[in-house]
PDB file of C-alpha atoms in Angstrom:
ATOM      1  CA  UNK A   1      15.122 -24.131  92.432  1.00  0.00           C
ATOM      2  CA  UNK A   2      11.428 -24.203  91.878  1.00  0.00           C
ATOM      3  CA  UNK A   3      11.532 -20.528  90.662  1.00  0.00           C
ATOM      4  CA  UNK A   4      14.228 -21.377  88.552  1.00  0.00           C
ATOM      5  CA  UNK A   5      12.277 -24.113  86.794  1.00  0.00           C
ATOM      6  CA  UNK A   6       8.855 -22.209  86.336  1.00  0.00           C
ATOM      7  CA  UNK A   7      11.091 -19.216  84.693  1.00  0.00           C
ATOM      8  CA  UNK A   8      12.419 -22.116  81.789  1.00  0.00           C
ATOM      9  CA  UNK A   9       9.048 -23.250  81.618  1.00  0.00           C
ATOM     10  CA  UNK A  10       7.922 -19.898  80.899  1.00  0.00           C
ATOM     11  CA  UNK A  11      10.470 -18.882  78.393  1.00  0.00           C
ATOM     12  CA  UNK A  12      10.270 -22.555  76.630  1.00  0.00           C
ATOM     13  CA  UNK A  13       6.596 -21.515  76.323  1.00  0.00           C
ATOM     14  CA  UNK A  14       7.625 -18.429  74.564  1.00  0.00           C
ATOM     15  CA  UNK A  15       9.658 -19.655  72.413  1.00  0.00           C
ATOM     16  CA  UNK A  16       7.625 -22.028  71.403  1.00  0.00           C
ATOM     17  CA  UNK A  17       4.562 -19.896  70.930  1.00  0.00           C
ATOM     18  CA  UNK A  18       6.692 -17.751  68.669  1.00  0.00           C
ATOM     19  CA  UNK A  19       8.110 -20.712  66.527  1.00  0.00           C
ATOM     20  CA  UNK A  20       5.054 -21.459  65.635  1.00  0.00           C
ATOM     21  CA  UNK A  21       4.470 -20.140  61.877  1.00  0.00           C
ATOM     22  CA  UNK A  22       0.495 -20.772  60.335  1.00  0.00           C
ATOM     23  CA  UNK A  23       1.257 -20.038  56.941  1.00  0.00           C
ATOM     24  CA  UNK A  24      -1.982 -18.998  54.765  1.00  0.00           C
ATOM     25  CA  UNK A  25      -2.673 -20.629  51.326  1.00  0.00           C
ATOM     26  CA  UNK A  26      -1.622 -18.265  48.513  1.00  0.00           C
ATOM     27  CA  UNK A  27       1.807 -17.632  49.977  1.00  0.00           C
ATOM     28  CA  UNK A  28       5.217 -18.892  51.099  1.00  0.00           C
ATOM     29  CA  UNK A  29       7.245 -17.490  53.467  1.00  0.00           C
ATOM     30  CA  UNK A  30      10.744 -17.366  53.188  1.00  0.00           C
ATOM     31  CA  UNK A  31      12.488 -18.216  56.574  1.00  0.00           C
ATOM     32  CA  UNK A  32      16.639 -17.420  56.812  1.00  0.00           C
ATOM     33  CA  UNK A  33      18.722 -19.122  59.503  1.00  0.00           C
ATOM     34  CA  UNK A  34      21.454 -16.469  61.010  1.00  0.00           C
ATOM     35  CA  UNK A  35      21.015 -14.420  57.871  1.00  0.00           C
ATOM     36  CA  UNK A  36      21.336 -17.141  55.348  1.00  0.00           C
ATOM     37  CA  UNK A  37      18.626 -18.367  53.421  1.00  0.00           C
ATOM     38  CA  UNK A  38      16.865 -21.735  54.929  1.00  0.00           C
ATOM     39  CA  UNK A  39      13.924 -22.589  53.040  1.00  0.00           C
ATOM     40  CA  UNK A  40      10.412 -21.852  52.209  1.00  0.00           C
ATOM     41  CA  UNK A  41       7.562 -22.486  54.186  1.00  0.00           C
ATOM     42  CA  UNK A  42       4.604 -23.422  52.064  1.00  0.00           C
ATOM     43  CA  UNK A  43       0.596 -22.892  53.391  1.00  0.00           C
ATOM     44  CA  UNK A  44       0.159 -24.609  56.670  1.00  0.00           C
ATOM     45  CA  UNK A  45       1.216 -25.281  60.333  1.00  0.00           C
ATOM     46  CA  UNK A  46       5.238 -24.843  60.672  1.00  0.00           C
ATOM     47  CA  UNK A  47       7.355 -25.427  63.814  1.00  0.00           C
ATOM     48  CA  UNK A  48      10.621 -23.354  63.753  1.00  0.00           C
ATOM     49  CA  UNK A  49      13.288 -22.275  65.789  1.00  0.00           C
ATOM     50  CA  UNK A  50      12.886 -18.500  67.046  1.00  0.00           C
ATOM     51  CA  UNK A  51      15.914 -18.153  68.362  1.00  0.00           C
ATOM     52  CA  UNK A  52      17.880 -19.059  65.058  1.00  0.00           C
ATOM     53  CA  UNK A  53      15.511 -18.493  62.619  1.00  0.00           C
ATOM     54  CA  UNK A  54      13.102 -16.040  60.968  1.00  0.00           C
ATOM     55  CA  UNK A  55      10.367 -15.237  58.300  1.00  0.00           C
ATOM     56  CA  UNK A  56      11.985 -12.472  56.335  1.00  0.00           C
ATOM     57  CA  UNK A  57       9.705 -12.321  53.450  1.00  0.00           C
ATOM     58  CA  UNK A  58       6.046 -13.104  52.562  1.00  0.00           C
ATOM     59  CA  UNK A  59       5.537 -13.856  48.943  1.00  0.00           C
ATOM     60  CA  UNK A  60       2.550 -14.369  47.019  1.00  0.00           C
ATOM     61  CA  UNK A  61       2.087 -17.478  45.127  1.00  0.00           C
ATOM     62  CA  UNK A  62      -1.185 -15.981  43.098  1.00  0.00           C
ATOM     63  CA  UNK A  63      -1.089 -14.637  39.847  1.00  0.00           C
ATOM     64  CA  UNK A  64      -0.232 -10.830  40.383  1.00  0.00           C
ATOM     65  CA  UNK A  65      -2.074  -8.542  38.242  1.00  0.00           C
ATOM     66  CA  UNK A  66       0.634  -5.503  37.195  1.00  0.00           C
ATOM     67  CA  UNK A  67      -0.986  -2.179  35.849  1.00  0.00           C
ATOM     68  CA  UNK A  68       1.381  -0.114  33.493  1.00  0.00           C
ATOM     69  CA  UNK A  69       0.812   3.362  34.036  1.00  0.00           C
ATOM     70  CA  UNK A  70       0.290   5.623  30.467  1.00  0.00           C
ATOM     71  CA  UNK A  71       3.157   6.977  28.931  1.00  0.00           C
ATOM     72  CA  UNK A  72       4.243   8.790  25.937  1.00  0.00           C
ATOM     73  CA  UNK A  73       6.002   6.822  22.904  1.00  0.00           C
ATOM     74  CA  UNK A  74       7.512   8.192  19.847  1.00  0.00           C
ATOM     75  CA  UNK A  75       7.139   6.226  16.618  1.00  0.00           C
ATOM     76  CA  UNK A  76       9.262   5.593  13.837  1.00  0.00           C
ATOM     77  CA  UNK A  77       7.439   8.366  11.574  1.00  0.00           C
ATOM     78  CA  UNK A  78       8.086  11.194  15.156  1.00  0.00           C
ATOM     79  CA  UNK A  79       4.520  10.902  15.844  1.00  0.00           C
ATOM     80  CA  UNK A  80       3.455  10.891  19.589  1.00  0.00           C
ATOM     81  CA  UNK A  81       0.867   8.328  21.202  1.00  0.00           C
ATOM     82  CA  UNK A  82      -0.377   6.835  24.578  1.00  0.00           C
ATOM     83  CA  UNK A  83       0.203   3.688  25.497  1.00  0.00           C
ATOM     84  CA  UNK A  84      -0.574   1.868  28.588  1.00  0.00           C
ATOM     85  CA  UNK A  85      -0.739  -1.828  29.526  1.00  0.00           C
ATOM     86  CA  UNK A  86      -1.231  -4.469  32.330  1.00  0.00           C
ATOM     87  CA  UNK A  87       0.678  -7.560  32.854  1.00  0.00           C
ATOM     88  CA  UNK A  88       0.063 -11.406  34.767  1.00  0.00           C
ATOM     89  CA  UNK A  89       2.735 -12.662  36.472  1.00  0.00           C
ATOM     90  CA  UNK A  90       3.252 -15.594  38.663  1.00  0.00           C
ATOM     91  CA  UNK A  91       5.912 -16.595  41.220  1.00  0.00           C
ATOM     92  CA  UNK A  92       7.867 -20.039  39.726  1.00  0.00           C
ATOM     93  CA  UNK A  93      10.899 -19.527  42.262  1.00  0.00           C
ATOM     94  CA  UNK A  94      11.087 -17.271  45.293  1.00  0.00           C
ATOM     95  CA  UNK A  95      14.027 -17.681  45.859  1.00  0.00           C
ATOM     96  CA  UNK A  96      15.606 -15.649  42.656  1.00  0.00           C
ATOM     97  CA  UNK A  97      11.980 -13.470  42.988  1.00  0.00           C
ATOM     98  CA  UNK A  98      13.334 -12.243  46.563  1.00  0.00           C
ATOM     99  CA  UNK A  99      17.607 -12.376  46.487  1.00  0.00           C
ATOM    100  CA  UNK A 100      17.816 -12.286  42.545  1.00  0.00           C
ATOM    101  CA  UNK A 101      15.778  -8.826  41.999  1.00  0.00           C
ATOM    102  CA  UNK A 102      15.367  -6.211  45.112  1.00  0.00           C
ATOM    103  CA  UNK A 103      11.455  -5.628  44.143  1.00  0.00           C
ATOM    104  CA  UNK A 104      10.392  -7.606  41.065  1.00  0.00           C
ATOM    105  CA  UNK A 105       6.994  -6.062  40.816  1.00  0.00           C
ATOM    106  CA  UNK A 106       8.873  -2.661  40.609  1.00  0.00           C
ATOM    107  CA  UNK A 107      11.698  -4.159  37.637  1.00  0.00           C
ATOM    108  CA  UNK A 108       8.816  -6.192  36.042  1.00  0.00           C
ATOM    109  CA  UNK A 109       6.326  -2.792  35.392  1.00  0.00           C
ATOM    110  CA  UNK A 110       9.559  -0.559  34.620  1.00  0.00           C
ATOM    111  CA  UNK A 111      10.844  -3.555  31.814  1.00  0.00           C
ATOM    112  CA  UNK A 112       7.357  -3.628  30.236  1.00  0.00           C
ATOM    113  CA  UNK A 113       7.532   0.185  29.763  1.00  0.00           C
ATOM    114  CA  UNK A 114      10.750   0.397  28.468  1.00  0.00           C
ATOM    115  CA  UNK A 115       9.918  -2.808  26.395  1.00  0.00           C
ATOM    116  CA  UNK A 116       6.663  -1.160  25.154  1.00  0.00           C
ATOM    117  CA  UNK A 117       8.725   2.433  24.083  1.00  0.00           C
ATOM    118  CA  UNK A 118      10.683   0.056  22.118  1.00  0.00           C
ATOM    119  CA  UNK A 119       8.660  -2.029  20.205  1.00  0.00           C
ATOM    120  CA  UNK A 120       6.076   0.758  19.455  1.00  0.00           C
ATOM    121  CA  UNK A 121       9.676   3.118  18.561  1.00  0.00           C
ATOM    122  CA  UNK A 122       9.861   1.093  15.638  1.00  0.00           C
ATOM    123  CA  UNK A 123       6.406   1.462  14.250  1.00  0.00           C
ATOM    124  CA  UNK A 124       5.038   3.900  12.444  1.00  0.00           C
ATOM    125  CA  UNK A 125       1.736   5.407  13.371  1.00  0.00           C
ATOM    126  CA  UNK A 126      -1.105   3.731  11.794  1.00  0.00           C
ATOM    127  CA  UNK A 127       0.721   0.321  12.587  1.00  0.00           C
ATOM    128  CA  UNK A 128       1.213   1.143  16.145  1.00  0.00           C
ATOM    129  CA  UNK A 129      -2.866   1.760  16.323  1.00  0.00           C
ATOM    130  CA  UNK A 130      -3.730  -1.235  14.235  1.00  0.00           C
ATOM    131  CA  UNK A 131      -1.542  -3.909  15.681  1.00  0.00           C
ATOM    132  CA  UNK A 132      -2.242  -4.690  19.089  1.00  0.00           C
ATOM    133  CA  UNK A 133      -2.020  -8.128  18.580  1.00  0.00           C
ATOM    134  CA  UNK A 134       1.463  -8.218  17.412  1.00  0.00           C
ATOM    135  CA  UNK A 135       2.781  -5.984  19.778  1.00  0.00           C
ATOM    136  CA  UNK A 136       1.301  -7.804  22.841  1.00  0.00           C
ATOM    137  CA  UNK A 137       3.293 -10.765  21.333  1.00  0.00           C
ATOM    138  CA  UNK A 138       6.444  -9.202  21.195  1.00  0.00           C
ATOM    139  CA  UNK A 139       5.904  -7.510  24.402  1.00  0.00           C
ATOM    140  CA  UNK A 140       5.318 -10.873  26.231  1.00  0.00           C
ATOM    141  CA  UNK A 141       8.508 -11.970  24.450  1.00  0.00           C
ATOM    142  CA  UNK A 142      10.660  -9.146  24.913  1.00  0.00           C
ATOM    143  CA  UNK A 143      10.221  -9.396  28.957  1.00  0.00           C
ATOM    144  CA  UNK A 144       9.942 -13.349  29.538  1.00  0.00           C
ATOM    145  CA  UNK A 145      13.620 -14.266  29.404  1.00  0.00           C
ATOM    146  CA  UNK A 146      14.293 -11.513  32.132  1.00  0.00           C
ATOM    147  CA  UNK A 147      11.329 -12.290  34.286  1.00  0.00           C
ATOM    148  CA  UNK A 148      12.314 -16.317  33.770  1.00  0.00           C
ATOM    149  CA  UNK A 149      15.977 -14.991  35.732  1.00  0.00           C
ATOM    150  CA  UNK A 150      13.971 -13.320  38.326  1.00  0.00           C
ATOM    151  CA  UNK A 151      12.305 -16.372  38.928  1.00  0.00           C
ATOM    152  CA  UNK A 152       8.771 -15.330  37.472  1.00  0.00           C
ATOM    153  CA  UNK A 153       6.676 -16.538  35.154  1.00  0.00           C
ATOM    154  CA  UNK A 154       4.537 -14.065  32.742  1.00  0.00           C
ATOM    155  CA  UNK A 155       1.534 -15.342  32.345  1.00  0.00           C
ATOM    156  CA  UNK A 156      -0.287 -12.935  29.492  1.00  0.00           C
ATOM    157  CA  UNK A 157       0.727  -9.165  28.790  1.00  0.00           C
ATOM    158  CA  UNK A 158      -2.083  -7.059  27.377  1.00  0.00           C
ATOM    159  CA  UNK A 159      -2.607  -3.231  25.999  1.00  0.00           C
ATOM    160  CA  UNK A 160      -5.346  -1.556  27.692  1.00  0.00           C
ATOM    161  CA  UNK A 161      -5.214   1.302  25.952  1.00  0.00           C
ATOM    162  CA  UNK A 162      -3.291   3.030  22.356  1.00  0.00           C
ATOM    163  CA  UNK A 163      -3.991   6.599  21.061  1.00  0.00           C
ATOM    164  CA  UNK A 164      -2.814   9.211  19.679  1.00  0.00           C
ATOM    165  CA  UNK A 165      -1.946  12.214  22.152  1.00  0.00           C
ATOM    166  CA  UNK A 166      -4.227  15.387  21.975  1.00  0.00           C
ATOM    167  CA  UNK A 167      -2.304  17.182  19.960  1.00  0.00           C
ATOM    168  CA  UNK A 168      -1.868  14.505  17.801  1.00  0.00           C
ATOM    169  CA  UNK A 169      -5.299  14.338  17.446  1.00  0.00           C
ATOM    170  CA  UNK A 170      -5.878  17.744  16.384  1.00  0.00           C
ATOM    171  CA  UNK A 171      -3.223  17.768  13.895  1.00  0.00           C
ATOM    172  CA  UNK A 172      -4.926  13.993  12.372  1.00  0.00           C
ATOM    173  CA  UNK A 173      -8.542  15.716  12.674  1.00  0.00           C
ATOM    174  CA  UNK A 174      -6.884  18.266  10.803  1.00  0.00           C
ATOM    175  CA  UNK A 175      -5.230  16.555   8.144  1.00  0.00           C
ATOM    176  CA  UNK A 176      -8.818  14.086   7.421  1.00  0.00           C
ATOM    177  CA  UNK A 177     -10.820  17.388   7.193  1.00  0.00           C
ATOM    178  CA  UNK A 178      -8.566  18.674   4.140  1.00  0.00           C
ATOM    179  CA  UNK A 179      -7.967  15.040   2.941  1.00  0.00           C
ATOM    180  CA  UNK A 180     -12.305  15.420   2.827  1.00  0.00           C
ATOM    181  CA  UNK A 181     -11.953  18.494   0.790  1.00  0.00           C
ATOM    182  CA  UNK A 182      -9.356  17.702  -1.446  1.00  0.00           C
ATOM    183  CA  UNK A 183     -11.529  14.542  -2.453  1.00  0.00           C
ATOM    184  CA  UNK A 184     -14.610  16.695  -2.859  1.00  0.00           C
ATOM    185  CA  UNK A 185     -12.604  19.561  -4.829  1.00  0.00           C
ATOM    186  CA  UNK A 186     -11.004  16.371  -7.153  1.00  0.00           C
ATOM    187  CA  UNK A 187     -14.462  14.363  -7.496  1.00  0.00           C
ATOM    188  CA  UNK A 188     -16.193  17.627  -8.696  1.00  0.00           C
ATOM    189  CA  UNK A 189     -13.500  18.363 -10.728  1.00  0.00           C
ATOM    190  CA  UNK A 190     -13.595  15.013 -12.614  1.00  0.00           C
ATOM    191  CA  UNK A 191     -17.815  15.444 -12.737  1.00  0.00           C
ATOM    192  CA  UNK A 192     -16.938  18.712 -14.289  1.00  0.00           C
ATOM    193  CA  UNK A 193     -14.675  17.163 -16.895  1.00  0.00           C
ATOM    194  CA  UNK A 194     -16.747  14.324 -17.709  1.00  0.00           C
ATOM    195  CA  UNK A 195     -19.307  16.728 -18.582  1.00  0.00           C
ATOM    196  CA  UNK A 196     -17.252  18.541 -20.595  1.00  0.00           C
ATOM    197  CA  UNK A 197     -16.073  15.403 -22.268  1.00  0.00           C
ATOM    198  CA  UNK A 198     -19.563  14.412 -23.055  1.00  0.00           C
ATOM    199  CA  UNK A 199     -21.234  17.498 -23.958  1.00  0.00           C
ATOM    200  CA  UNK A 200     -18.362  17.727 -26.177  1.00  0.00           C
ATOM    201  CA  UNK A 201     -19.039  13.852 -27.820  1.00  0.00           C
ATOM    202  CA  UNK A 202     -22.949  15.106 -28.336  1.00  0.00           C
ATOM    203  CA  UNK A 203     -21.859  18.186 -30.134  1.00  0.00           C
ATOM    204  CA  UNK A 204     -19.513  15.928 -32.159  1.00  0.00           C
ATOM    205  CA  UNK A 205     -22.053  13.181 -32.891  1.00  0.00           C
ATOM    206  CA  UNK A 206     -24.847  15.735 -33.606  1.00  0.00           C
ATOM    207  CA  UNK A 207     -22.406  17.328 -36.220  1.00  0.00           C
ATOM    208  CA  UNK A 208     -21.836  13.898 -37.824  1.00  0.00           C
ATOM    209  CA  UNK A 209     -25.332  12.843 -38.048  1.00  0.00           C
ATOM    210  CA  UNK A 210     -25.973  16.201 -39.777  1.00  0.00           C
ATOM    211  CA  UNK A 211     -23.239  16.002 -41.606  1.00  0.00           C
ATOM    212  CA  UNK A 212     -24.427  12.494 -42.602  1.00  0.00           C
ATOM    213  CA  UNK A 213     -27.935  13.547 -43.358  1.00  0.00           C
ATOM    214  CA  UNK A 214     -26.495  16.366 -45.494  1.00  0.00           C
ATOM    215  CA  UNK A 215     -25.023  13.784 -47.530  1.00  0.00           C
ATOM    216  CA  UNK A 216     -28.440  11.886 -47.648  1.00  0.00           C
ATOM    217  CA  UNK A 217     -29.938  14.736 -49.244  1.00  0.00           C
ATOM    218  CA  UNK A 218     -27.041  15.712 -51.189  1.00  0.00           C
ATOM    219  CA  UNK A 219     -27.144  12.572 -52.825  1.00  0.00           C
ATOM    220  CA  UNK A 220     -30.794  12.620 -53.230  1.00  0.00           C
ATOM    221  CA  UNK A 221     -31.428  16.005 -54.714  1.00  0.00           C
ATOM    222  CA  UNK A 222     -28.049  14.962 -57.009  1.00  0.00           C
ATOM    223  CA  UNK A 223     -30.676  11.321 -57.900  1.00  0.00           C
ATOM    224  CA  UNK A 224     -33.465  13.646 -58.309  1.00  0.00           C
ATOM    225  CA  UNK A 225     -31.566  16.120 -60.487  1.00  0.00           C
ATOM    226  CA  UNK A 226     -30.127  13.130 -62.953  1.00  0.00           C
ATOM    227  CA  UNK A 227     -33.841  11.629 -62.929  1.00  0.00           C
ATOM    228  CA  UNK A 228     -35.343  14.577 -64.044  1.00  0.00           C
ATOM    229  CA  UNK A 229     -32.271  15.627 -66.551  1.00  0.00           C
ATOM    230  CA  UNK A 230     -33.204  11.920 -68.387  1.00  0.00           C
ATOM    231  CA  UNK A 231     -37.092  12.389 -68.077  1.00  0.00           C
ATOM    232  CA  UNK A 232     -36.324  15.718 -69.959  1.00  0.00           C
ATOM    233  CA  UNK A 233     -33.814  14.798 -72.552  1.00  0.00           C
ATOM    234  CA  UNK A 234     -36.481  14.409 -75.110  1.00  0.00           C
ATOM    235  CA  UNK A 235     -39.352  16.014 -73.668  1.00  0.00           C
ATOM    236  CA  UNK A 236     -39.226  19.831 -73.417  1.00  0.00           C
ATOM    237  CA  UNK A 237     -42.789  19.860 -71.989  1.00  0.00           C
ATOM    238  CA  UNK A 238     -41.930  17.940 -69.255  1.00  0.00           C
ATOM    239  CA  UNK A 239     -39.682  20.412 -67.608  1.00  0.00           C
ATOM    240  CA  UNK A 240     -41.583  22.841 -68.829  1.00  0.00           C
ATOM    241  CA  UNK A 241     -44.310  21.837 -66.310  1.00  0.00           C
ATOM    242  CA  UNK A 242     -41.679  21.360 -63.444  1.00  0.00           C
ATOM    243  CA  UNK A 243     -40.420  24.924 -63.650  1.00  0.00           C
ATOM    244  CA  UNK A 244     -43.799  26.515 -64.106  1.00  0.00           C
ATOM    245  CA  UNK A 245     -44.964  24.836 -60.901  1.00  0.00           C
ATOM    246  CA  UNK A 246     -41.924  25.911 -59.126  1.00  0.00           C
ATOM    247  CA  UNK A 247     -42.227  29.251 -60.334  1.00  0.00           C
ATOM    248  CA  UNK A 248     -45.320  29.555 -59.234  1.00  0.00           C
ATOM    249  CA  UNK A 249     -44.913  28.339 -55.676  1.00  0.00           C
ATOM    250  CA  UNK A 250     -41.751  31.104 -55.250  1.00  0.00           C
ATOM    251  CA  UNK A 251     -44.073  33.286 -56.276  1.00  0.00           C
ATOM    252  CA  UNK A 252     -46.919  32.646 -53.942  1.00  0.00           C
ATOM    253  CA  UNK A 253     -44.215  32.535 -50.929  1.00  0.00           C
ATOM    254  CA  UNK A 254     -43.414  35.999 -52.173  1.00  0.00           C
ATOM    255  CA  UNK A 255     -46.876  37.095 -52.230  1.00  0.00           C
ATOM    256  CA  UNK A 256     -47.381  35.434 -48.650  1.00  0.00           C
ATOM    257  CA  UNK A 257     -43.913  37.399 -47.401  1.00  0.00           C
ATOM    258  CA  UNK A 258     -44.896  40.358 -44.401  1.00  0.00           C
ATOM    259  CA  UNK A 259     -41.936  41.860 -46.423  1.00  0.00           C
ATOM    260  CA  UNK A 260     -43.405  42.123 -49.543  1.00  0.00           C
ATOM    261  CA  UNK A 261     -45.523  44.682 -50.559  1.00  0.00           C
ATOM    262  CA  UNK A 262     -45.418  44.604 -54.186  1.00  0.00           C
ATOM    263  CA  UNK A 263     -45.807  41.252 -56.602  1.00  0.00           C
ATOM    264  CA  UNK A 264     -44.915  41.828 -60.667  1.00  0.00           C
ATOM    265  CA  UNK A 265     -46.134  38.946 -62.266  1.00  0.00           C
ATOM    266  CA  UNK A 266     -44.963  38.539 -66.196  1.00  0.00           C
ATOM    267  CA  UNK A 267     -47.215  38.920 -68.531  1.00  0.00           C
ATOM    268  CA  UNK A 268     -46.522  35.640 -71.000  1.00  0.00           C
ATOM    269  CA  UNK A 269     -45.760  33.075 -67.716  1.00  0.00           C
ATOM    270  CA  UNK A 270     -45.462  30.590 -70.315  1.00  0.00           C
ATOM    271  CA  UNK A 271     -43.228  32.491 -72.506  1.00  0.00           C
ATOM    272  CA  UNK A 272     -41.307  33.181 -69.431  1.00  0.00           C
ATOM    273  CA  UNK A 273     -41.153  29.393 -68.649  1.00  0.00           C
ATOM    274  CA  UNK A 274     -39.803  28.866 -71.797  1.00  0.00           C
ATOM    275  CA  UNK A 275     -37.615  31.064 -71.721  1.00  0.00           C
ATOM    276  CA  UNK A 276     -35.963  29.557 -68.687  1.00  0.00           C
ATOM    277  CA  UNK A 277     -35.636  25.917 -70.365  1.00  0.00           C
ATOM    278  CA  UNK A 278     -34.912  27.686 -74.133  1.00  0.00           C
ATOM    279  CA  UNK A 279     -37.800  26.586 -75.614  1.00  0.00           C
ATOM    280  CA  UNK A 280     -39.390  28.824 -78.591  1.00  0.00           C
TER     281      UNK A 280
END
């Protein structure tokens, strides 16, 4: 009898030692009674019943940090880029984050990948690299209703990293070197023409201001031809004097000439100076 009654004591000790459950802050434990879900234990000391029950999971209550590993994308213009990202998630309900999903970190990085592919699918390339912003927000949007069912909570969703792939950017290196030289070849092509186009207005306003000044002396030889036809009307002597003194200065640049080697000079110059005006 006495052996008897030290063997339950010893087994009541087990089982007691093993119902005890010291539950450390930062997580619940979910406990299941014959299979069936029983409850949560939440950080702290916790009596339960070995026999019946058990801890089958051990769930973080802390916000978990998920890193989205790099992947290709496509975008709407069949250009390829990198994208990568990392999400914050928190536990709001264990119970759908352990029977409603079988491992939520798993579904929650494979939905913001296949989230990502899509949003980014329906950008075009310089928009995917210049909106980050905008497609964090529709990435946290995108994935919060499903992660709400799986009894989590996302917390912020952010893109570490967006670029082209290498071949991408060899082909956009590419295409900004001849984009370079096509604006060099056009901007020297426009210096050229404007050159043109003002060499071309100098010739032209050259031409009129000689133009113009040939009408200045046009007009002024034409005065000085009419003043001297009145001074002379009556007075024979008068252009008489004129024409001898232009004679003679044609015939000193004649005499002056390196071309010139012989000078006749008239005989009468005043008969000859009347000759020219028909005086007698």
């Amino acid at each position: 009898m006495f052996e008897l009654s030290g063997i339950l004591v010893i087994v009541a000790v087990i089982l007691a030692f093993k119902g005890i459950r010291i539950v450390p802050q930062g997580e619940e434990w979910v406990v299941e009674r014959l299979g069936k879900f029983a409850g949560v234990l939440s950080p702290g000391l916790h009596v339960i019943n070995p026999l019946f029950t058990k801890v089958t999971y051990k769930v973080t209550t802390k916000d978990i940090i998920l890193d989205v590993p790099e992947q290709e994308v496509i975008t709407r213009d069949n250009a390829v880029i990198l994208a990568n990202a990392i999400a914050f998630i928190k536990v709001s309900n264990i119970e759908r984050a352990v029977y409603g999903i079988e491992n939520f970190r798993e579904a929650m990085r494979n939905m913001v990948q296949t989230s990502l592919r899509s949003i980014i699918g329906g950008m075009d390339l310089n928009q995917a690299l210049t909106s980050r912003d905008r497609i964090k927000a529709e990435l946290k949007i995108a994935i919060a209703d499903e992660a709400l069912d799986w009894g989590l909570t996302v917390k912020s969703v952010e893109i570490q990293d967006i670029k082209p792939s290498h071949n991408m950017q060899e082909a956009m290196e590419r295409q900004a070197a001849a984009e370079r030289e096509r604006v060099a070849v056009v901007t020297e092509a426009e210096g050229a023409k404007q050159s043109l186009i003002l060499n071309a207005e100098a010739r032209l306003e050259a031409a009129r201001k000689d133009a113009e000044a040939q009408m200045v002396a046009a007009k002024a030889s034409a005065e000085s031809i009419k003043f001297i036809t009145e001074a002379v009307k009556e007075n024979n002597a008068s252009a008489m004097f004129l024409l001898g003194d232009r004679y003679i200065t044609a015939l000193q640049k004649i005499s002056t000439s390196a071309n010139s080697k012989v000078v006749v000079m008239p005989g009468d110059l005043v008969g000859a100076v009347k000759s020219l005006v028909g005086g007698k």
